[in-house]
Short mmCIF file of N, CA and C in Angstrom, two decimals:
data_model
loop_
_atom_site.label_atom_id
_atom_site.label_comp_id
_atom_site.label_asym_id
_atom_site.label_seq_id
_atom_site.Cartn_x
_atom_site.Cartn_y
_atom_site.Cartn_z
N MET A 1 0.85 -1.16 0.00
CA MET A 1 0.00 0.00 0.00
C MET A 1 0.90 1.23 0.00
N ILE A 2 0.62 2.13 -0.94
CA ILE A 2 1.43 3.34 -1.10
C ILE A 2 0.54 4.55 -0.79
N ASN A 3 1.03 5.40 0.10
CA ASN A 3 0.28 6.59 0.50
C ASN A 3 0.76 7.79 -0.32
N HIS A 4 -0.04 8.19 -1.32
CA HIS A 4 0.25 9.39 -2.11
C HIS A 4 -0.48 10.57 -1.50
N GLU A 5 -0.20 11.76 -1.99
CA GLU A 5 -0.83 12.95 -1.42
C GLU A 5 -2.35 12.94 -1.59
N ASP A 6 -2.82 12.54 -2.78
CA ASP A 6 -4.25 12.61 -3.09
C ASP A 6 -4.97 11.26 -3.08
N PHE A 7 -4.22 10.17 -3.01
CA PHE A 7 -4.86 8.86 -3.06
C PHE A 7 -3.97 7.80 -2.43
N ILE A 8 -4.59 6.67 -2.14
CA ILE A 8 -3.90 5.47 -1.66
C ILE A 8 -3.84 4.50 -2.84
N GLU A 9 -2.69 3.87 -3.01
CA GLU A 9 -2.53 2.90 -4.09
C GLU A 9 -2.25 1.52 -3.49
N ILE A 10 -2.99 0.54 -3.96
CA ILE A 10 -2.78 -0.85 -3.53
C ILE A 10 -2.35 -1.64 -4.75
N GLU A 11 -1.22 -2.33 -4.64
CA GLU A 11 -0.76 -3.20 -5.72
C GLU A 11 -0.73 -4.63 -5.20
N ALA A 12 -1.25 -5.54 -6.01
CA ALA A 12 -1.26 -6.95 -5.66
C ALA A 12 -0.73 -7.75 -6.84
N ALA A 13 0.31 -8.54 -6.60
CA ALA A 13 0.85 -9.42 -7.63
C ALA A 13 0.00 -10.68 -7.67
N ILE A 14 -0.59 -10.95 -8.81
CA ILE A 14 -1.49 -12.09 -8.97
C ILE A 14 -1.09 -12.84 -10.23
N PRO A 15 0.07 -13.49 -10.21
CA PRO A 15 0.53 -14.20 -11.42
C PRO A 15 -0.33 -15.42 -11.71
N GLY A 16 -0.49 -15.70 -12.98
CA GLY A 16 -1.21 -16.90 -13.40
C GLY A 16 -2.71 -16.77 -13.43
N MET A 17 -3.25 -15.62 -13.05
CA MET A 17 -4.70 -15.43 -13.09
C MET A 17 -5.04 -14.40 -14.15
N ASP A 18 -6.24 -14.54 -14.68
CA ASP A 18 -6.77 -13.59 -15.64
C ASP A 18 -7.64 -12.57 -14.91
N ARG A 19 -7.93 -11.48 -15.59
CA ARG A 19 -8.82 -10.45 -15.04
C ARG A 19 -10.16 -11.05 -14.61
N SER A 20 -10.65 -12.02 -15.37
CA SER A 20 -11.95 -12.62 -15.06
C SER A 20 -11.92 -13.52 -13.82
N ASP A 21 -10.72 -13.88 -13.34
CA ASP A 21 -10.59 -14.71 -12.15
C ASP A 21 -10.61 -13.90 -10.85
N ILE A 22 -10.60 -12.58 -10.96
CA ILE A 22 -10.43 -11.70 -9.80
C ILE A 22 -11.71 -10.92 -9.54
N ASP A 23 -12.09 -10.81 -8.25
CA ASP A 23 -13.23 -10.01 -7.82
C ASP A 23 -12.74 -8.98 -6.80
N VAL A 24 -13.20 -7.75 -6.96
CA VAL A 24 -12.90 -6.68 -6.01
C VAL A 24 -14.24 -6.09 -5.60
N GLU A 25 -14.51 -6.05 -4.28
CA GLU A 25 -15.77 -5.50 -3.81
C GLU A 25 -15.62 -4.83 -2.46
N ILE A 26 -16.57 -3.96 -2.14
CA ILE A 26 -16.58 -3.25 -0.86
C ILE A 26 -17.88 -3.56 -0.15
N THR A 27 -17.77 -3.94 1.11
CA THR A 27 -18.93 -4.17 1.96
C THR A 27 -18.65 -3.53 3.31
N ASP A 28 -19.50 -2.59 3.71
CA ASP A 28 -19.36 -1.92 5.01
C ASP A 28 -17.94 -1.39 5.24
N SER A 29 -17.42 -0.65 4.29
CA SER A 29 -16.09 -0.02 4.36
C SER A 29 -14.94 -1.01 4.43
N VAL A 30 -15.16 -2.23 3.98
CA VAL A 30 -14.09 -3.23 3.90
C VAL A 30 -13.92 -3.61 2.43
N LEU A 31 -12.71 -3.35 1.92
CA LEU A 31 -12.36 -3.68 0.54
C LEU A 31 -11.82 -5.10 0.52
N THR A 32 -12.39 -5.94 -0.32
CA THR A 32 -11.96 -7.34 -0.42
C THR A 32 -11.54 -7.63 -1.85
N ILE A 33 -10.33 -8.20 -1.96
CA ILE A 33 -9.80 -8.66 -3.24
C ILE A 33 -9.70 -10.17 -3.14
N GLN A 34 -10.33 -10.87 -4.09
CA GLN A 34 -10.24 -12.33 -4.07
C GLN A 34 -10.14 -12.88 -5.48
N GLY A 35 -9.52 -14.02 -5.56
CA GLY A 35 -9.34 -14.66 -6.85
C GLY A 35 -9.42 -16.16 -6.73
N ASN A 36 -9.86 -16.77 -7.80
CA ASN A 36 -9.99 -18.22 -7.84
C ASN A 36 -9.68 -18.67 -9.26
N SER A 37 -8.70 -19.54 -9.40
CA SER A 37 -8.31 -20.00 -10.72
C SER A 37 -8.24 -21.51 -10.74
N ASN A 38 -8.82 -22.08 -11.76
CA ASN A 38 -8.78 -23.52 -11.96
C ASN A 38 -8.28 -23.73 -13.38
N GLN A 39 -7.02 -24.04 -13.52
CA GLN A 39 -6.42 -24.17 -14.84
C GLN A 39 -6.53 -25.60 -15.35
N ASN A 40 -7.74 -26.10 -15.35
CA ASN A 40 -8.03 -27.44 -15.84
C ASN A 40 -8.39 -27.33 -17.32
N THR A 41 -7.39 -27.36 -18.15
CA THR A 41 -7.62 -27.21 -19.59
C THR A 41 -7.93 -28.57 -20.21
N LYS A 42 -8.78 -28.53 -21.19
CA LYS A 42 -9.12 -29.74 -21.92
C LYS A 42 -7.98 -30.11 -22.87
N ILE A 43 -7.55 -31.34 -22.80
CA ILE A 43 -6.50 -31.83 -23.68
C ILE A 43 -7.12 -32.88 -24.59
N SER A 44 -7.02 -32.63 -25.90
CA SER A 44 -7.66 -33.56 -26.83
C SER A 44 -6.83 -34.83 -27.02
N ASP A 45 -5.52 -34.73 -26.83
CA ASP A 45 -4.65 -35.89 -26.97
C ASP A 45 -4.55 -36.57 -25.60
N GLU A 46 -5.15 -37.71 -25.44
CA GLU A 46 -5.21 -38.38 -24.15
C GLU A 46 -4.06 -39.35 -23.93
N GLN A 47 -2.93 -39.12 -24.58
CA GLN A 47 -1.79 -40.01 -24.42
C GLN A 47 -0.72 -39.41 -23.51
N TYR A 48 -1.10 -38.50 -22.64
CA TYR A 48 -0.11 -37.92 -21.74
C TYR A 48 0.27 -38.91 -20.64
N VAL A 49 1.49 -38.79 -20.16
CA VAL A 49 2.00 -39.67 -19.11
C VAL A 49 1.70 -39.10 -17.73
N LYS A 50 1.82 -37.79 -17.59
CA LYS A 50 1.57 -37.13 -16.32
C LYS A 50 0.82 -35.83 -16.59
N ARG A 51 -0.13 -35.51 -15.72
CA ARG A 51 -0.90 -34.29 -15.88
C ARG A 51 -1.11 -33.68 -14.50
N GLU A 52 -0.81 -32.39 -14.37
CA GLU A 52 -1.02 -31.66 -13.13
C GLU A 52 -2.04 -30.56 -13.38
N ILE A 53 -2.95 -30.42 -12.46
CA ILE A 53 -3.96 -29.38 -12.56
C ILE A 53 -3.67 -28.36 -11.47
N LYS A 54 -3.43 -27.13 -11.89
CA LYS A 54 -3.12 -26.07 -10.95
C LYS A 54 -4.39 -25.36 -10.54
N ARG A 55 -4.62 -25.32 -9.24
CA ARG A 55 -5.75 -24.57 -8.68
C ARG A 55 -5.19 -23.61 -7.64
N SER A 56 -5.68 -22.41 -7.65
CA SER A 56 -5.21 -21.45 -6.66
C SER A 56 -6.34 -20.50 -6.31
N ALA A 57 -6.30 -20.03 -5.06
CA ALA A 57 -7.30 -19.08 -4.58
C ALA A 57 -6.65 -18.20 -3.52
N PHE A 58 -7.14 -16.99 -3.41
CA PHE A 58 -6.67 -16.09 -2.37
C PHE A 58 -7.79 -15.11 -2.02
N LYS A 59 -7.64 -14.49 -0.84
CA LYS A 59 -8.59 -13.47 -0.41
C LYS A 59 -7.88 -12.55 0.56
N SER A 60 -7.93 -11.24 0.30
CA SER A 60 -7.34 -10.23 1.17
C SER A 60 -8.35 -9.13 1.40
N SER A 61 -8.42 -8.63 2.63
CA SER A 61 -9.36 -7.56 2.97
C SER A 61 -8.63 -6.41 3.63
N PHE A 62 -9.14 -5.20 3.37
CA PHE A 62 -8.57 -3.97 3.92
C PHE A 62 -9.70 -3.11 4.45
N ALA A 63 -9.58 -2.62 5.67
CA ALA A 63 -10.57 -1.69 6.22
C ALA A 63 -10.27 -0.29 5.68
N LEU A 64 -11.29 0.36 5.13
CA LEU A 64 -11.14 1.71 4.60
C LEU A 64 -11.68 2.70 5.63
N ASN A 65 -10.89 3.73 5.93
CA ASN A 65 -11.37 4.71 6.90
C ASN A 65 -12.19 5.79 6.21
N ASP A 66 -12.70 6.72 6.99
CA ASP A 66 -13.64 7.72 6.48
C ASP A 66 -13.03 8.73 5.53
N ASN A 67 -11.70 8.86 5.52
CA ASN A 67 -11.11 9.87 4.63
C ASN A 67 -10.77 9.29 3.25
N LEU A 68 -11.30 8.12 2.91
CA LEU A 68 -11.10 7.53 1.59
C LEU A 68 -12.44 7.47 0.85
N ASP A 69 -12.41 7.78 -0.43
CA ASP A 69 -13.61 7.83 -1.26
C ASP A 69 -13.86 6.47 -1.89
N SER A 70 -14.65 5.64 -1.23
CA SER A 70 -14.89 4.28 -1.71
C SER A 70 -15.81 4.25 -2.94
N GLU A 71 -16.42 5.39 -3.28
CA GLU A 71 -17.30 5.45 -4.45
C GLU A 71 -16.52 5.61 -5.76
N ASN A 72 -15.27 6.04 -5.69
CA ASN A 72 -14.51 6.36 -6.91
C ASN A 72 -13.19 5.61 -6.99
N ILE A 73 -13.20 4.35 -6.66
CA ILE A 73 -11.99 3.53 -6.73
C ILE A 73 -11.75 3.12 -8.19
N SER A 74 -10.50 3.25 -8.61
CA SER A 74 -10.13 2.81 -9.96
C SER A 74 -9.33 1.51 -9.84
N ALA A 75 -9.44 0.66 -10.85
CA ALA A 75 -8.74 -0.62 -10.84
C ALA A 75 -8.22 -0.93 -12.23
N SER A 76 -6.99 -1.47 -12.27
CA SER A 76 -6.43 -1.92 -13.53
C SER A 76 -5.65 -3.21 -13.28
N PHE A 77 -5.52 -4.00 -14.32
CA PHE A 77 -4.82 -5.28 -14.22
C PHE A 77 -3.94 -5.42 -15.45
N ASP A 78 -2.62 -5.52 -15.22
CA ASP A 78 -1.69 -5.60 -16.35
C ASP A 78 -0.54 -6.51 -15.97
N LYS A 79 -0.30 -7.54 -16.79
CA LYS A 79 0.82 -8.46 -16.62
C LYS A 79 0.89 -9.06 -15.21
N GLY A 80 -0.26 -9.44 -14.68
CA GLY A 80 -0.30 -10.11 -13.38
C GLY A 80 -0.28 -9.18 -12.18
N ILE A 81 -0.38 -7.86 -12.40
CA ILE A 81 -0.38 -6.89 -11.30
C ILE A 81 -1.73 -6.18 -11.27
N LEU A 82 -2.44 -6.30 -10.15
CA LEU A 82 -3.68 -5.57 -9.92
C LEU A 82 -3.32 -4.28 -9.20
N THR A 83 -3.77 -3.14 -9.72
CA THR A 83 -3.51 -1.85 -9.10
C THR A 83 -4.84 -1.16 -8.82
N LEU A 84 -5.05 -0.78 -7.56
CA LEU A 84 -6.24 -0.06 -7.15
C LEU A 84 -5.83 1.34 -6.70
N GLY A 85 -6.59 2.34 -7.10
CA GLY A 85 -6.37 3.72 -6.65
C GLY A 85 -7.60 4.18 -5.89
N ILE A 86 -7.40 4.58 -4.63
CA ILE A 86 -8.52 5.02 -3.79
C ILE A 86 -8.29 6.50 -3.45
N PRO A 87 -9.10 7.41 -4.01
CA PRO A 87 -8.92 8.84 -3.74
C PRO A 87 -9.16 9.17 -2.26
N LYS A 88 -8.39 10.15 -1.80
CA LYS A 88 -8.60 10.65 -0.44
C LYS A 88 -9.67 11.74 -0.48
N ILE A 89 -10.45 11.81 0.57
CA ILE A 89 -11.46 12.86 0.70
C ILE A 89 -10.84 13.96 1.56
N ILE A 90 -10.83 15.16 1.01
CA ILE A 90 -10.29 16.31 1.74
C ILE A 90 -11.47 17.19 2.13
N PRO A 91 -11.76 17.27 3.43
CA PRO A 91 -12.90 18.09 3.86
C PRO A 91 -12.72 19.56 3.48
N ASP A 92 -13.83 20.23 3.19
CA ASP A 92 -13.79 21.63 2.81
C ASP A 92 -13.13 22.50 3.88
N ASN A 93 -13.35 22.13 5.13
CA ASN A 93 -12.79 22.94 6.21
C ASN A 93 -11.29 22.69 6.41
N ALA A 94 -10.69 21.80 5.64
CA ALA A 94 -9.26 21.53 5.76
C ALA A 94 -8.42 22.49 4.92
N LYS A 95 -9.09 23.32 4.11
CA LYS A 95 -8.36 24.29 3.30
C LYS A 95 -7.76 25.35 4.22
N PRO A 96 -6.55 25.80 3.91
CA PRO A 96 -5.93 26.81 4.77
C PRO A 96 -6.72 28.12 4.73
N VAL A 97 -6.96 28.64 5.90
CA VAL A 97 -7.70 29.89 6.04
C VAL A 97 -6.78 30.89 6.72
N THR A 98 -6.66 32.07 6.14
CA THR A 98 -5.84 33.12 6.72
C THR A 98 -6.77 34.17 7.32
N ARG A 99 -6.51 34.53 8.56
CA ARG A 99 -7.28 35.59 9.17
C ARG A 99 -6.37 36.41 10.08
N LYS A 100 -6.68 37.66 10.18
CA LYS A 100 -5.91 38.59 11.00
C LYS A 100 -6.35 38.46 12.45
N ILE A 101 -5.37 38.51 13.32
CA ILE A 101 -5.64 38.48 14.75
C ILE A 101 -5.39 39.90 15.28
N LYS A 102 -6.40 40.45 15.91
CA LYS A 102 -6.28 41.80 16.46
C LYS A 102 -5.47 41.74 17.75
N ILE A 103 -4.49 42.58 17.82
CA ILE A 103 -3.64 42.64 19.01
C ILE A 103 -4.17 43.76 19.90
N SER A 104 -4.47 43.40 21.14
CA SER A 104 -5.00 44.43 22.04
C SER A 104 -3.96 44.92 23.01
#
């Protein structure tokens, strides 16, 4: 997890899975990333001596606090890396305000 000025970035290495194998969802301010892959490919030539079927699954969850905008999360998947960008919410009253103080 990388903390940028305007957003939080989450990167997850997910080798061997396709975009369709991965689910990202939010429930009650908890972000969950999960994947399930069953690489059971059909082989038309049944003369193989040994065959291994790779199955893999994972699930990771992250609690999102109130200063993150869970409505505008971006997600991309490229070469086995899932990248999520979660914008930070900056309250209006957090803007710097300058005011003169009267000296008595």
